[in-house]
Backbone as numpy.savetxt, mean C-alpha at the origin, in Angstrom:
# Nx Ny Nz CAx CAy CAz Cx Cy Cz
7.65 -18.72 -16.97 6.82 -17.52 -16.97 7.71 -16.31 -16.97
7.46 -15.39 -17.91 8.33 -14.21 -17.99 7.91 -13.18 -16.93
8.78 -12.18 -16.75 8.59 -11.20 -15.67 7.35 -10.34 -15.89
7.04 -10.00 -17.12 5.86 -9.17 -17.37 4.61 -9.87 -17.02
4.52 -11.15 -17.40 3.31 -11.95 -17.07 3.18 -12.10 -15.55
4.31 -12.33 -14.89 4.29 -12.46 -13.41 3.78 -11.19 -12.74
4.28 -10.06 -13.23 3.85 -8.72 -12.67 2.35 -8.53 -12.95
1.89 -8.91 -14.13 0.49 -8.76 -14.48 -0.39 -9.60 -13.54
0.01 -10.85 -13.30 -0.77 -11.74 -12.48 -0.79 -11.25 -11.01
0.38 -10.80 -10.50 0.47 -10.30 -9.14 -0.39 -9.04 -9.01
-0.37 -8.17 -9.97 -1.14 -6.92 -9.93 -2.65 -7.23 -10.04
-3.01 -8.21 -10.82 -4.41 -8.62 -10.96 -4.93 -9.19 -9.63
-4.10 -10.04 -8.99 -4.48 -10.58 -7.68 -4.59 -9.47 -6.65
-3.66 -8.50 -6.67 -3.75 -7.34 -5.77 -5.02 -6.59 -5.93
-5.43 -6.37 -7.17 -6.66 -5.60 -7.45 -7.83 -6.40 -6.90
-7.92 -7.67 -7.18 -9.02 -8.51 -6.69 -9.09 -8.51 -5.15
-7.94 -8.71 -4.53 -7.90 -8.69 -3.06 -8.27 -7.33 -2.46
-7.81 -6.27 -3.08 -8.21 -4.92 -2.65 -9.70 -4.70 -2.73
-10.32 -5.18 -3.85 -11.76 -5.01 -4.00 -12.50 -5.83 -2.89
-12.06 -7.02 -2.64 -12.67 -7.86 -1.61 -12.54 -7.20 -0.21
-11.36 -6.74 0.10 -11.11 -6.16 1.43 -11.94 -4.83 1.57
-11.93 -4.03 0.52 -12.72 -2.79 0.61 -14.21 -3.09 0.72
-14.71 -3.98 -0.08 -16.15 -4.29 -0.06 -16.56 -4.84 1.30
-15.81 -5.84 1.76 -16.20 -6.45 3.08 -16.05 -5.49 4.20
-15.02 -4.61 4.13 -14.82 -3.61 5.18 -15.98 -2.62 5.23
-16.31 -2.03 4.04 -17.45 -1.11 4.02 -18.75 -1.81 4.38
-18.94 -3.04 3.90 -20.17 -3.75 4.18 -20.33 -4.00 5.69
-19.23 -4.44 6.32 -19.31 -4.69 7.76 -19.53 -3.40 8.55
-18.91 -2.33 8.06 -19.02 -1.04 8.74 -20.44 -0.42 8.63
-21.01 -0.51 7.42 -22.26 0.17 7.11 -23.53 -0.73 7.39
-23.43 -2.04 7.24 -24.60 -2.89 7.26 -24.70 -3.75 8.55
-23.60 -4.34 8.96 -23.65 -5.25 10.06 -23.52 -4.47 11.38
-24.43 -4.74 12.34 -24.33 -3.95 13.59 -23.04 -4.32 14.34
-22.54 -3.34 15.10 -21.34 -3.53 15.89 -21.63 -4.34 17.17
-20.61 -4.89 17.72 -20.74 -5.62 18.95 -20.99 -7.13 18.69
-20.47 -7.98 19.57 -20.60 -9.41 19.41 -22.03 -9.92 19.55
-22.80 -9.45 20.56 -24.14 -9.99 20.74 -25.09 -9.63 19.56
-24.90 -8.51 19.01 -25.79 -8.04 17.96 -25.45 -8.70 16.61
-26.33 -9.44 16.11 -26.18 -9.99 14.75 -25.19 -11.12 14.63
-24.80 -11.76 15.71 -23.82 -12.85 15.61 -24.30 -13.95 14.70
-25.58 -14.33 14.84 -26.06 -15.49 14.10 -26.99 -15.09 12.95
-27.15 -13.81 12.72 -28.03 -13.36 11.65 -27.27 -13.45 10.35
-28.02 -13.62 9.27 -27.40 -13.72 7.93 -27.45 -12.31 7.29
-26.37 -11.98 6.65 -26.26 -10.73 5.87 -25.82 -11.15 4.49
-26.67 -11.06 3.51 -26.41 -11.52 2.15 -25.98 -12.97 2.14
-26.58 -13.77 3.00 -26.36 -15.22 3.03 -25.15 -15.66 3.87
-24.45 -14.71 4.52 -23.29 -15.08 5.32 -23.47 -14.47 6.72
-22.94 -15.17 7.72 -22.98 -14.69 9.09 -21.90 -13.62 9.27
-22.00 -12.92 10.38 -21.02 -11.89 10.70 -19.60 -12.48 10.85
-19.51 -13.70 11.46 -18.23 -14.37 11.58 -17.63 -14.68 10.25
-18.47 -15.10 9.30 -17.98 -15.41 7.97 -17.46 -14.19 7.24
-18.22 -13.08 7.37 -17.77 -11.82 6.76 -16.43 -11.41 7.36
-16.29 -11.51 8.67 -15.03 -11.13 9.31 -13.91 -12.04 8.87
-14.19 -13.33 8.77 -13.12 -14.27 8.33 -12.68 -13.95 6.89
-13.64 -13.69 5.99 -13.28 -13.33 4.61 -12.43 -12.09 4.61
-12.86 -11.08 5.37 -12.14 -9.82 5.43 -10.71 -9.99 5.93
-10.56 -10.73 7.03 -9.26 -10.93 7.63 -8.30 -11.74 6.76
-8.81 -12.83 6.21 -7.96 -13.67 5.34 -7.55 -12.93 4.10
-8.47 -12.18 3.52 -8.14 -11.37 2.32 -7.13 -10.27 2.64
-7.26 -9.69 3.79 -6.28 -8.66 4.23 -4.88 -9.24 4.41
-4.79 -10.43 4.96 -3.48 -11.10 5.11 -2.90 -11.41 3.72
-3.72 -11.92 2.86 -3.20 -12.23 1.50 -2.82 -10.95 0.74
-3.60 -9.89 0.97 -3.26 -8.60 0.36 -1.89 -8.11 0.78
-1.60 -8.25 2.09 -0.32 -7.87 2.63 0.81 -8.69 2.06
0.60 -10.00 1.93 1.64 -10.90 1.35 1.88 -10.50 -0.12
0.86 -10.25 -0.87 1.04 -9.91 -2.28 1.64 -8.51 -2.48
1.35 -7.60 -1.57 2.07 -6.30 -1.59 3.54 -6.48 -1.38
3.92 -7.36 -0.44 5.34 -7.69 -0.25 5.94 -8.30 -1.50
5.23 -9.17 -2.13 5.71 -9.81 -3.40 5.84 -8.75 -4.44
4.93 -7.81 -4.53 4.94 -6.71 -5.47 6.22 -5.87 -5.29
6.52 -5.56 -4.02 7.72 -4.80 -3.69 8.96 -5.56 -4.06
8.99 -6.83 -3.82 10.15 -7.67 -4.18 10.36 -7.68 -5.69
9.29 -7.80 -6.42 9.45 -7.83 -7.90 9.87 -6.49 -8.46
9.57 -5.40 -7.73 9.93 -4.08 -8.25 11.09 -3.45 -7.46
11.83 -4.23 -6.67 12.82 -3.67 -5.80 13.93 -2.93 -6.59
14.31 -3.46 -7.72 15.37 -2.84 -8.54 14.90 -1.44 -8.95
13.66 -1.28 -9.36 13.16 0.01 -9.74 13.08 0.94 -8.56
12.65 0.46 -7.40 12.55 1.28 -6.19 13.90 1.82 -5.80
14.92 0.97 -5.80 16.22 1.43 -5.46 16.80 2.44 -6.42
16.50 2.25 -7.70 16.97 3.13 -8.71 16.33 4.51 -8.56
15.03 4.55 -8.34 14.35 5.81 -8.14 14.82 6.50 -6.88
14.93 5.73 -5.82 15.43 6.24 -4.52 16.82 6.91 -4.69
17.68 6.20 -5.35 19.01 6.70 -5.56 19.05 7.97 -6.38
18.25 8.03 -7.41 18.15 9.20 -8.24 17.54 10.41 -7.51
16.50 10.13 -6.70 15.81 11.20 -5.95 16.73 11.72 -4.90
17.32 10.83 -4.05 18.21 11.28 -2.99 19.47 11.88 -3.52
20.00 11.30 -4.63 21.20 11.86 -5.20 21.01 13.24 -5.68
19.87 13.56 -6.29 19.60 14.89 -6.83 19.43 15.89 -5.66
18.70 15.47 -4.58 18.49 16.41 -3.50 19.81 16.68 -2.76
20.67 15.68 -2.59 21.98 15.93 -1.94 22.88 16.78 -2.82
22.76 16.65 -4.16 23.55 17.49 -5.06 23.14 18.97 -4.90
21.82 19.21 -4.85 21.34 20.55 -4.68 21.79 21.12 -3.34
21.75 20.34 -2.29 22.21 20.82 -0.97 23.68 21.15 -1.00
24.47 20.30 -1.65 25.93 20.52 -1.74 26.19 21.84 -2.55
25.47 22.02 -3.64 25.62 23.22 -4.42 25.29 24.47 -3.62
24.26 24.39 -2.80 23.86 25.50 -1.98 24.92 25.82 -0.93
25.47 24.76 -0.30 26.48 24.96 0.75 27.77 25.48 0.15
28.06 25.12 -1.05 29.36 25.47 -1.69 29.30 26.79 -2.45
28.15 27.43 -2.48 28.06 28.73 -3.17 28.98 29.74 -2.52
29.65 30.50 -3.36 30.50 31.52 -2.77 29.68 32.77 -2.48
29.87 33.29 -1.30 29.17 34.54 -0.88 30.05 35.69 -1.17
29.46 36.76 -1.64 30.24 37.96 -1.84 30.39 38.66 -0.50
31.44 39.45 -0.32 31.65 40.14 0.96 30.46 41.07 1.32
29.74 41.57 0.32 28.61 42.43 0.58 27.47 41.65 1.28
27.33 40.38 0.97 26.22 39.56 1.58 26.48 39.34 3.09
27.76 39.25 3.46 28.06 39.03 4.87 27.90 40.29 5.68
28.08 41.44 5.11 28.01 42.68 5.86 26.58 43.18 6.05
25.65 42.72 5.32 24.30 43.27 5.41 23.48 42.65 6.47
């Protein structure tokens, strides 16, 4: 499997997991009553509160794992961008510190 296809599959899984986590999170927040005694055994769209929580938690864990995989697959790009960004900001700082001041600037 080539790198482009791997990135595509990982990104597709990330999108799917994000949608599941977002939907279950909003659904539990807006529809299912808070607190353990309220609604523990009631069905919401065919699933109990415990099932909704389990789906949300398992999907969140998988989302975190695939985000880590995504960072690993793009680590070379991340380090390249970081090096260019930090390198440019340090260069600007060095240029500012090394500027020669005219004697008039010190006297004012």
